[in-house]
């Protein structure tokens, strides 16, 4: 196996020799002894020799492009509720409905959707 850096080589070596600190050779994450094998097998796919996709925000590694896209959308993107009448957007649906009710009187619920 060819590892890209000396640091990843030593992390890989410690992993197989069960020596601390338990550092993932794929992502650099530090785990407790009880969790390192699960981490490298299921999270970083170290033993599968698969390409992983690392989240640029939090560093979590996923095995597939669909998984990383879903993670970014679910965890790191805020959903906004846009007013259908004006350019305003809100973090919650109740705030958007309140805005429509107060700022655009006379607009029915059907028109607001």
mmCIF file of N, CA and C in Angstrom:
data_model
loop_
_atom_site.group_PDB
_atom_site.id
_atom_site.type_symbol
_atom_site.label_atom_id
_atom_site.label_comp_id
_atom_site.label_asym_id
_atom_site.label_seq_id
_atom_site.Cartn_x
_atom_site.Cartn_y
_atom_site.Cartn_z
ATOM 1 N N UNK A 1 0.847 -1.176 0.000
ATOM 2 C CA UNK A 1 0.000 0.000 0.000
ATOM 3 C C UNK A 1 0.889 1.234 0.000
ATOM 4 N N UNK A 2 0.565 2.189 -0.836
ATOM 5 C CA UNK A 2 1.311 3.434 -0.919
ATOM 6 C C UNK A 2 0.509 4.528 -0.229
ATOM 7 N N UNK A 3 1.081 5.102 0.813
ATOM 8 C CA UNK A 3 0.412 6.177 1.542
ATOM 9 C C UNK A 3 1.060 7.501 1.165
ATOM 10 N N UNK A 4 0.257 8.552 1.044
ATOM 11 C CA UNK A 4 0.757 9.815 0.489
ATOM 12 C C UNK A 4 1.764 10.565 1.362
ATOM 13 N N UNK A 5 1.707 10.400 2.667
ATOM 14 C CA UNK A 5 2.619 11.141 3.537
ATOM 15 C C UNK A 5 3.190 10.221 4.609
ATOM 16 N N UNK A 6 4.275 10.676 5.209
ATOM 17 C CA UNK A 6 4.893 9.933 6.303
ATOM 18 C C UNK A 6 3.928 9.842 7.483
ATOM 19 N N UNK A 7 3.209 10.925 7.709
ATOM 20 C CA UNK A 7 2.238 10.969 8.803
ATOM 21 C C UNK A 7 1.150 9.911 8.609
ATOM 22 N N UNK A 8 0.623 9.799 7.385
ATOM 23 C CA UNK A 8 -0.424 8.796 7.141
ATOM 24 C C UNK A 8 0.144 7.379 7.255
ATOM 25 N N UNK A 9 1.427 7.202 6.897
ATOM 26 C CA UNK A 9 2.063 5.896 7.065
ATOM 27 C C UNK A 9 2.092 5.504 8.541
ATOM 28 N N UNK A 10 2.518 6.426 9.414
ATOM 29 C CA UNK A 10 2.594 6.112 10.835
ATOM 30 C C UNK A 10 1.205 5.907 11.440
ATOM 31 N N UNK A 11 0.224 6.640 10.958
ATOM 32 C CA UNK A 11 -1.152 6.424 11.423
ATOM 33 C C UNK A 11 -1.615 5.029 11.021
ATOM 34 N N UNK A 12 -1.299 4.639 9.795
ATOM 35 C CA UNK A 12 -1.647 3.311 9.289
ATOM 36 C C UNK A 12 -0.934 2.230 10.116
ATOM 37 N N UNK A 13 0.322 2.434 10.398
ATOM 38 C CA UNK A 13 1.108 1.489 11.190
ATOM 39 C C UNK A 13 0.505 1.329 12.590
ATOM 40 N N UNK A 14 0.199 2.453 13.250
ATOM 41 C CA UNK A 14 -0.383 2.395 14.598
ATOM 42 C C UNK A 14 -1.738 1.695 14.581
ATOM 43 N N UNK A 15 -2.483 1.886 13.520
ATOM 44 C CA UNK A 15 -3.792 1.247 13.393
ATOM 45 C C UNK A 15 -3.647 -0.275 13.427
ATOM 46 N N UNK A 16 -2.701 -0.801 12.651
ATOM 47 C CA UNK A 16 -2.528 -2.250 12.572
ATOM 48 C C UNK A 16 -1.823 -2.838 13.788
ATOM 49 N N UNK A 17 -1.044 -2.042 14.484
ATOM 50 C CA UNK A 17 -0.335 -2.513 15.683
ATOM 51 C C UNK A 17 -1.100 -2.193 16.960
ATOM 52 N N UNK A 18 -2.288 -1.619 16.818
ATOM 53 C CA UNK A 18 -3.133 -1.237 17.960
ATOM 54 C C UNK A 18 -2.382 -0.370 18.966
ATOM 55 N N UNK A 19 -1.725 0.654 18.462
ATOM 56 C CA UNK A 19 -0.994 1.590 19.319
ATOM 57 C C UNK A 19 -1.666 2.955 19.271
ATOM 58 N N UNK A 20 -1.701 3.600 20.436
ATOM 59 C CA UNK A 20 -2.292 4.934 20.470
ATOM 60 C C UNK A 20 -1.233 5.970 20.077
ATOM 61 N N UNK A 21 -1.604 7.143 19.636
ATOM 62 C CA UNK A 21 -2.987 7.585 19.463
ATOM 63 C C UNK A 21 -3.602 6.930 18.230
ATOM 64 N N UNK A 22 -4.883 6.686 18.297
ATOM 65 C CA UNK A 22 -5.603 6.035 17.211
ATOM 66 C C UNK A 22 -6.069 7.102 16.231
ATOM 67 N N UNK A 23 -5.296 7.285 15.176
ATOM 68 C CA UNK A 23 -5.564 8.315 14.178
ATOM 69 C C UNK A 23 -5.926 7.631 12.870
ATOM 70 N N UNK A 24 -7.013 8.054 12.281
ATOM 71 C CA UNK A 24 -7.441 7.483 11.002
ATOM 72 C C UNK A 24 -6.460 7.907 9.906
ATOM 73 N N UNK A 25 -5.906 6.947 9.159
ATOM 74 C CA UNK A 25 -4.971 7.298 8.093
ATOM 75 C C UNK A 25 -5.649 7.956 6.893
ATOM 76 N N UNK A 26 -6.961 7.899 6.826
ATOM 77 C CA UNK A 26 -7.687 8.508 5.716
ATOM 78 C C UNK A 26 -8.021 9.971 5.970
ATOM 79 N N UNK A 27 -8.614 10.250 7.139
ATOM 80 C CA UNK A 27 -9.115 11.609 7.395
ATOM 81 C C UNK A 27 -8.377 12.346 8.504
ATOM 82 N N UNK A 28 -7.534 11.627 9.252
ATOM 83 C CA UNK A 28 -6.809 12.268 10.341
ATOM 84 C C UNK A 28 -7.595 12.383 11.630
ATOM 85 N N UNK A 29 -8.805 11.836 11.649
ATOM 86 C CA UNK A 29 -9.632 11.890 12.847
ATOM 87 C C UNK A 29 -9.064 11.022 13.959
ATOM 88 N N UNK A 30 -9.201 11.477 15.186
ATOM 89 C CA UNK A 30 -8.713 10.734 16.349
ATOM 90 C C UNK A 30 -9.895 10.026 16.999
ATOM 91 N N UNK A 31 -9.729 8.734 17.262
ATOM 92 C CA UNK A 31 -10.794 7.930 17.860
ATOM 93 C C UNK A 31 -10.264 7.204 19.089
ATOM 94 N N UNK A 32 -11.189 6.767 19.926
ATOM 95 C CA UNK A 32 -10.816 5.879 21.028
ATOM 96 C C UNK A 32 -10.569 4.494 20.452
ATOM 97 N N UNK A 33 -9.824 3.695 21.183
ATOM 98 C CA UNK A 33 -9.467 2.354 20.717
ATOM 99 C C UNK A 33 -10.694 1.540 20.332
ATOM 100 N N UNK A 34 -11.761 1.675 21.100
ATOM 101 C CA UNK A 34 -12.972 0.891 20.850
ATOM 102 C C UNK A 34 -13.666 1.281 19.547
ATOM 103 N N UNK A 35 -13.412 2.494 19.041
ATOM 104 C CA UNK A 35 -14.144 2.971 17.865
ATOM 105 C C UNK A 35 -13.321 3.054 16.586
ATOM 106 N N UNK A 36 -12.012 2.917 16.668
ATOM 107 C CA UNK A 36 -11.179 3.140 15.488
ATOM 108 C C UNK A 36 -11.471 2.148 14.364
ATOM 109 N N UNK A 37 -11.666 0.876 14.692
ATOM 110 C CA UNK A 37 -11.923 -0.113 13.642
ATOM 111 C C UNK A 37 -13.243 0.162 12.928
ATOM 112 N N UNK A 38 -14.267 0.513 13.688
ATOM 113 C CA UNK A 38 -15.562 0.852 13.074
ATOM 114 C C UNK A 38 -15.420 2.089 12.202
ATOM 115 N N UNK A 39 -14.681 3.076 12.690
ATOM 116 C CA UNK A 39 -14.493 4.315 11.935
ATOM 117 C C UNK A 39 -13.808 4.051 10.595
ATOM 118 N N UNK A 40 -12.675 3.347 10.613
ATOM 119 C CA UNK A 40 -11.944 3.142 9.360
ATOM 120 C C UNK A 40 -12.675 2.201 8.412
ATOM 121 N N UNK A 41 -13.488 1.320 8.958
ATOM 122 C CA UNK A 41 -14.227 0.376 8.107
ATOM 123 C C UNK A 41 -15.476 1.012 7.508
ATOM 124 N N UNK A 42 -16.270 1.686 8.337
ATOM 125 C CA UNK A 42 -17.575 2.164 7.889
ATOM 126 C C UNK A 42 -17.611 3.633 7.477
ATOM 127 N N UNK A 43 -16.825 4.471 8.128
ATOM 128 C CA UNK A 43 -16.887 5.904 7.836
ATOM 129 C C UNK A 43 -15.916 6.283 6.724
ATOM 130 N N UNK A 44 -14.668 5.912 6.867
ATOM 131 C CA UNK A 44 -13.652 6.321 5.889
ATOM 132 C C UNK A 44 -13.349 5.261 4.830
ATOM 133 N N UNK A 45 -13.915 4.076 4.986
ATOM 134 C CA UNK A 45 -13.744 3.003 3.990
ATOM 135 C C UNK A 45 -12.265 2.690 3.737
ATOM 136 N N UNK A 46 -11.446 2.720 4.789
ATOM 137 C CA UNK A 46 -10.005 2.495 4.643
ATOM 138 C C UNK A 46 -9.699 1.110 4.085
ATOM 139 N N UNK A 47 -10.364 0.097 4.603
ATOM 140 C CA UNK A 47 -10.061 -1.261 4.162
ATOM 141 C C UNK A 47 -10.638 -1.579 2.790
ATOM 142 N N UNK A 48 -11.655 -0.866 2.389
ATOM 143 C CA UNK A 48 -12.285 -1.134 1.097
ATOM 144 C C UNK A 48 -11.490 -0.531 -0.054
ATOM 145 N N UNK A 49 -10.568 0.359 0.257
ATOM 146 C CA UNK A 49 -9.761 1.046 -0.753
ATOM 147 C C UNK A 49 -10.650 1.784 -1.748
ATOM 148 N N UNK A 50 -11.705 2.379 -1.227
ATOM 149 C CA UNK A 50 -12.633 3.132 -2.062
ATOM 150 C C UNK A 50 -12.287 4.612 -1.999
ATOM 151 N N UNK A 51 -12.747 5.325 -2.995
ATOM 152 C CA UNK A 51 -12.627 6.777 -2.972
ATOM 153 C C UNK A 51 -13.649 7.300 -1.985
ATOM 154 N N UNK A 52 -13.220 8.206 -1.146
ATOM 155 C CA UNK A 52 -14.127 8.831 -0.192
ATOM 156 C C UNK A 52 -14.336 10.288 -0.544
ATOM 157 N N UNK A 53 -15.428 10.831 -0.101
ATOM 158 C CA UNK A 53 -15.759 12.234 -0.324
ATOM 159 C C UNK A 53 -15.810 12.920 1.026
ATOM 160 N N UNK A 54 -14.894 13.843 1.243
ATOM 161 C CA UNK A 54 -14.765 14.517 2.535
ATOM 162 C C UNK A 54 -15.546 15.826 2.521
ATOM 163 N N UNK A 55 -16.354 16.014 3.549
ATOM 164 C CA UNK A 55 -17.130 17.243 3.674
ATOM 165 C C UNK A 55 -16.176 18.404 3.951
ATOM 166 N N UNK A 56 -16.251 19.462 3.149
ATOM 167 C CA UNK A 56 -15.348 20.595 3.370
ATOM 168 C C UNK A 56 -15.675 21.394 4.630
ATOM 169 N N UNK A 57 -16.878 21.225 5.163
ATOM 170 C CA UNK A 57 -17.288 21.963 6.356
ATOM 171 C C UNK A 57 -16.846 21.284 7.644
ATOM 172 N N UNK A 58 -17.102 19.974 7.766
ATOM 173 C CA UNK A 58 -16.857 19.297 9.046
ATOM 174 C C UNK A 58 -15.859 18.146 8.956
ATOM 175 N N UNK A 59 -15.454 17.764 7.740
ATOM 176 C CA UNK A 59 -14.441 16.733 7.588
ATOM 177 C C UNK A 59 -14.931 15.304 7.584
ATOM 178 N N UNK A 60 -16.221 15.065 7.731
ATOM 179 C CA UNK A 60 -16.754 13.705 7.699
ATOM 180 C C UNK A 60 -16.588 13.167 6.277
ATOM 181 N N UNK A 61 -16.207 11.902 6.161
ATOM 182 C CA UNK A 61 -15.958 11.290 4.864
ATOM 183 C C UNK A 61 -17.081 10.315 4.537
ATOM 184 N N UNK A 62 -17.582 10.399 3.307
ATOM 185 C CA UNK A 62 -18.646 9.510 2.838
ATOM 186 C C UNK A 62 -18.151 8.713 1.644
ATOM 187 N N UNK A 63 -18.723 7.526 1.476
ATOM 188 C CA UNK A 63 -18.302 6.631 0.411
ATOM 189 C C UNK A 63 -18.862 6.962 -0.957
ATOM 190 N N UNK A 64 -19.917 7.733 -1.026
ATOM 191 C CA UNK A 64 -20.528 8.044 -2.311
ATOM 192 C C UNK A 64 -20.859 9.515 -2.458
ATOM 193 N N UNK A 65 -20.916 9.962 -3.689
ATOM 194 C CA UNK A 65 -21.205 11.366 -3.977
ATOM 195 C C UNK A 65 -22.618 11.739 -3.533
ATOM 196 N N UNK A 66 -23.558 10.819 -3.668
ATOM 197 C CA UNK A 66 -24.929 11.086 -3.239
ATOM 198 C C UNK A 66 -24.991 11.286 -1.732
ATOM 199 N N UNK A 67 -24.243 10.482 -1.002
ATOM 200 C CA UNK A 67 -24.228 10.594 0.460
ATOM 201 C C UNK A 67 -23.669 11.931 0.917
ATOM 202 N N UNK A 68 -22.582 12.380 0.305
ATOM 203 C CA UNK A 68 -21.983 13.651 0.720
ATOM 204 C C UNK A 68 -22.889 14.819 0.350
ATOM 205 N N UNK A 69 -23.533 14.735 -0.799
ATOM 206 C CA UNK A 69 -24.465 15.804 -1.189
ATOM 207 C C UNK A 69 -25.632 15.884 -0.217
ATOM 208 N N UNK A 70 -26.177 14.740 0.160
ATOM 209 C CA UNK A 70 -27.281 14.719 1.126
ATOM 210 C C UNK A 70 -26.831 15.267 2.471
ATOM 211 N N UNK A 71 -25.641 14.884 2.904
ATOM 212 C CA UNK A 71 -25.098 15.370 4.173
ATOM 213 C C UNK A 71 -24.975 16.895 4.159
ATOM 214 N N UNK A 72 -24.391 17.439 3.110
ATOM 215 C CA UNK A 72 -24.210 18.892 3.026
ATOM 216 C C UNK A 72 -25.554 19.593 3.029
ATOM 217 N N UNK A 73 -26.504 19.078 2.268
ATOM 218 C CA UNK A 73 -27.838 19.688 2.211
ATOM 219 C C UNK A 73 -28.534 19.618 3.567
ATOM 220 N N UNK A 74 -28.472 18.458 4.215
ATOM 221 C CA UNK A 74 -29.188 18.265 5.481
ATOM 222 C C UNK A 74 -28.538 18.970 6.669
ATOM 223 N N UNK A 75 -27.218 18.998 6.701
ATOM 224 C CA UNK A 75 -26.516 19.490 7.887
ATOM 225 C C UNK A 75 -26.017 20.927 7.747
ATOM 226 N N UNK A 76 -25.538 21.292 6.570
ATOM 227 C CA UNK A 76 -24.857 22.572 6.440
ATOM 228 C C UNK A 76 -25.623 23.650 5.670
ATOM 229 N N UNK A 77 -26.716 23.303 5.043
ATOM 230 C CA UNK A 77 -27.488 24.302 4.299
ATOM 231 C C UNK A 77 -28.745 24.660 5.077
ATOM 232 N N UNK A 78 -28.941 25.930 5.227
ATOM 233 C CA UNK A 78 -30.160 26.371 5.894
ATOM 234 C C UNK A 78 -31.272 26.481 4.854
ATOM 235 N N UNK A 79 -32.430 25.992 5.202
ATOM 236 C CA UNK A 79 -33.582 26.098 4.317
ATOM 237 C C UNK A 79 -34.251 27.443 4.568
ATOM 238 N N UNK A 80 -34.570 28.128 3.515
ATOM 239 C CA UNK A 80 -35.253 29.405 3.630
ATOM 240 C C UNK A 80 -36.635 29.292 3.011
ATOM 241 N N UNK A 81 -37.560 30.022 3.589
ATOM 242 C CA UNK A 81 -38.934 30.055 3.109
ATOM 243 C C UNK A 81 -39.140 31.421 2.471
ATOM 244 N N UNK A 82 -39.250 31.442 1.146
ATOM 245 C CA UNK A 82 -39.327 32.687 0.405
ATOM 246 C C UNK A 82 -40.750 33.189 0.307
ATOM 247 N N UNK A 83 -40.869 34.488 0.449
ATOM 248 C CA UNK A 83 -42.163 35.132 0.234
ATOM 249 C C UNK A 83 -42.448 35.098 -1.263
ATOM 250 N N UNK A 84 -43.640 34.644 -1.670
ATOM 251 C CA UNK A 84 -43.952 34.572 -3.099
ATOM 252 C C UNK A 84 -44.264 35.942 -3.711
ATOM 253 N N UNK A 85 -44.428 36.955 -2.866
ATOM 254 C CA UNK A 85 -44.807 38.284 -3.346
ATOM 255 C C UNK A 85 -43.588 39.200 -3.498
ATOM 256 N N UNK A 86 -42.685 39.168 -2.530
ATOM 257 C CA UNK A 86 -41.531 40.073 -2.535
ATOM 258 C C UNK A 86 -40.240 39.275 -2.344
ATOM 259 N N UNK A 87 -39.090 39.932 -2.368
ATOM 260 C CA UNK A 87 -37.814 39.206 -2.270
ATOM 261 C C UNK A 87 -37.438 38.681 -0.880
ATOM 262 N N UNK A 88 -38.249 38.913 0.125
ATOM 263 C CA UNK A 88 -37.914 38.494 1.488
ATOM 264 C C UNK A 88 -37.895 36.965 1.613
ATOM 265 N N UNK A 89 -37.017 36.470 2.500
ATOM 266 C CA UNK A 89 -36.941 35.037 2.798
ATOM 267 C C UNK A 89 -36.753 34.873 4.301
ATOM 268 N N UNK A 90 -37.263 33.766 4.842
ATOM 269 C CA UNK A 90 -37.281 33.551 6.286
ATOM 270 C C UNK A 90 -36.790 32.151 6.617
ATOM 271 N N UNK A 91 -36.259 32.008 7.839
ATOM 272 C CA UNK A 91 -35.724 30.716 8.268
ATOM 273 C C UNK A 91 -36.806 29.736 8.693
ATOM 274 N N UNK A 92 -38.007 30.216 8.957
ATOM 275 C CA UNK A 92 -39.080 29.304 9.359
ATOM 276 C C UNK A 92 -40.351 29.624 8.584
ATOM 277 N N UNK A 93 -41.163 28.602 8.400
ATOM 278 C CA UNK A 93 -42.437 28.780 7.706
ATOM 279 C C UNK A 93 -43.365 29.716 8.473
ATOM 280 N N UNK A 94 -43.462 29.607 9.813
ATOM 281 C CA UNK A 94 -44.332 30.542 10.535
ATOM 282 C C UNK A 94 -43.916 32.005 10.353
ATOM 283 N N UNK A 95 -42.624 32.267 10.297
ATOM 284 C CA UNK A 95 -42.161 33.640 10.072
ATOM 285 C C UNK A 95 -42.574 34.130 8.691
ATOM 286 N N UNK A 96 -42.470 33.264 7.698
ATOM 287 C CA UNK A 96 -42.873 33.643 6.341
ATOM 288 C C UNK A 96 -44.373 33.908 6.281
ATOM 289 N N UNK A 97 -45.166 33.058 6.924
ATOM 290 C CA UNK A 97 -46.622 33.253 6.929
ATOM 291 C C UNK A 97 -46.995 34.538 7.652
ATOM 292 N N UNK A 98 -46.316 34.821 8.757
ATOM 293 C CA UNK A 98 -46.574 36.052 9.501
ATOM 294 C C UNK A 98 -46.251 37.272 8.647
ATOM 295 N N UNK A 99 -45.149 37.211 7.928
ATOM 296 C CA UNK A 99 -44.762 38.296 7.029
ATOM 297 C C UNK A 99 -45.831 38.522 5.962
ATOM 298 N N UNK A 100 -46.273 37.451 5.342
ATOM 299 C CA UNK A 100 -47.288 37.570 4.285
ATOM 300 C C UNK A 100 -48.564 38.174 4.854
ATOM 301 N N UNK A 101 -48.959 37.726 6.039
ATOM 302 C CA UNK A 101 -50.185 38.214 6.674
ATOM 303 C C UNK A 101 -50.096 39.705 6.994
ATOM 304 N N UNK A 102 -48.932 40.146 7.505
ATOM 305 C CA UNK A 102 -48.806 41.553 7.921
ATOM 306 C C UNK A 102 -48.393 42.485 6.790
ATOM 307 N N UNK A 103 -47.559 42.028 5.890
ATOM 308 C CA UNK A 103 -47.028 42.907 4.847
ATOM 309 C C UNK A 103 -47.798 42.861 3.532
ATOM 310 N N UNK A 104 -48.532 41.805 3.335
ATOM 311 C CA UNK A 104 -49.288 41.659 2.089
ATOM 312 C C UNK A 104 -50.742 41.315 2.411
ATOM 313 N N UNK A 105 -51.437 42.222 3.121
ATOM 314 C CA UNK A 105 -52.831 41.928 3.480
ATOM 315 C C UNK A 105 -53.680 41.753 2.222
ATOM 316 N N UNK A 106 -54.619 40.885 2.330
ATOM 317 C CA UNK A 106 -55.491 40.641 1.187
ATOM 318 C C UNK A 106 -55.029 39.483 0.320
ATOM 319 N N UNK A 107 -53.835 38.968 0.566
ATOM 320 C CA UNK A 107 -53.351 37.817 -0.187
ATOM 321 C C UNK A 107 -53.895 36.568 0.488
ATOM 322 N N UNK A 108 -54.565 35.735 -0.277
ATOM 323 C CA UNK A 108 -55.141 34.518 0.302
ATOM 324 C C UNK A 108 -54.054 33.467 0.512
ATOM 325 N N UNK A 109 -54.388 32.445 1.293
ATOM 326 C CA UNK A 109 -53.440 31.355 1.543
ATOM 327 C C UNK A 109 -53.055 30.648 0.249
ATOM 328 N N UNK A 110 -53.985 30.510 -0.664
ATOM 329 C CA UNK A 110 -53.703 29.849 -1.934
ATOM 330 C C UNK A 110 -52.711 30.669 -2.759
ATOM 331 N N UNK A 111 -52.880 31.988 -2.778
ATOM 332 C CA UNK A 111 -51.966 32.837 -3.537
ATOM 333 C C UNK A 111 -50.572 32.842 -2.912
ATOM 334 N N UNK A 112 -50.522 32.701 -1.607
ATOM 335 C CA UNK A 112 -49.251 32.757 -0.892
ATOM 336 C C UNK A 112 -48.400 31.513 -1.107
ATOM 337 N N UNK A 113 -48.995 30.430 -1.569
ATOM 338 C CA UNK A 113 -48.243 29.182 -1.762
ATOM 339 C C UNK A 113 -47.597 29.166 -3.073
#
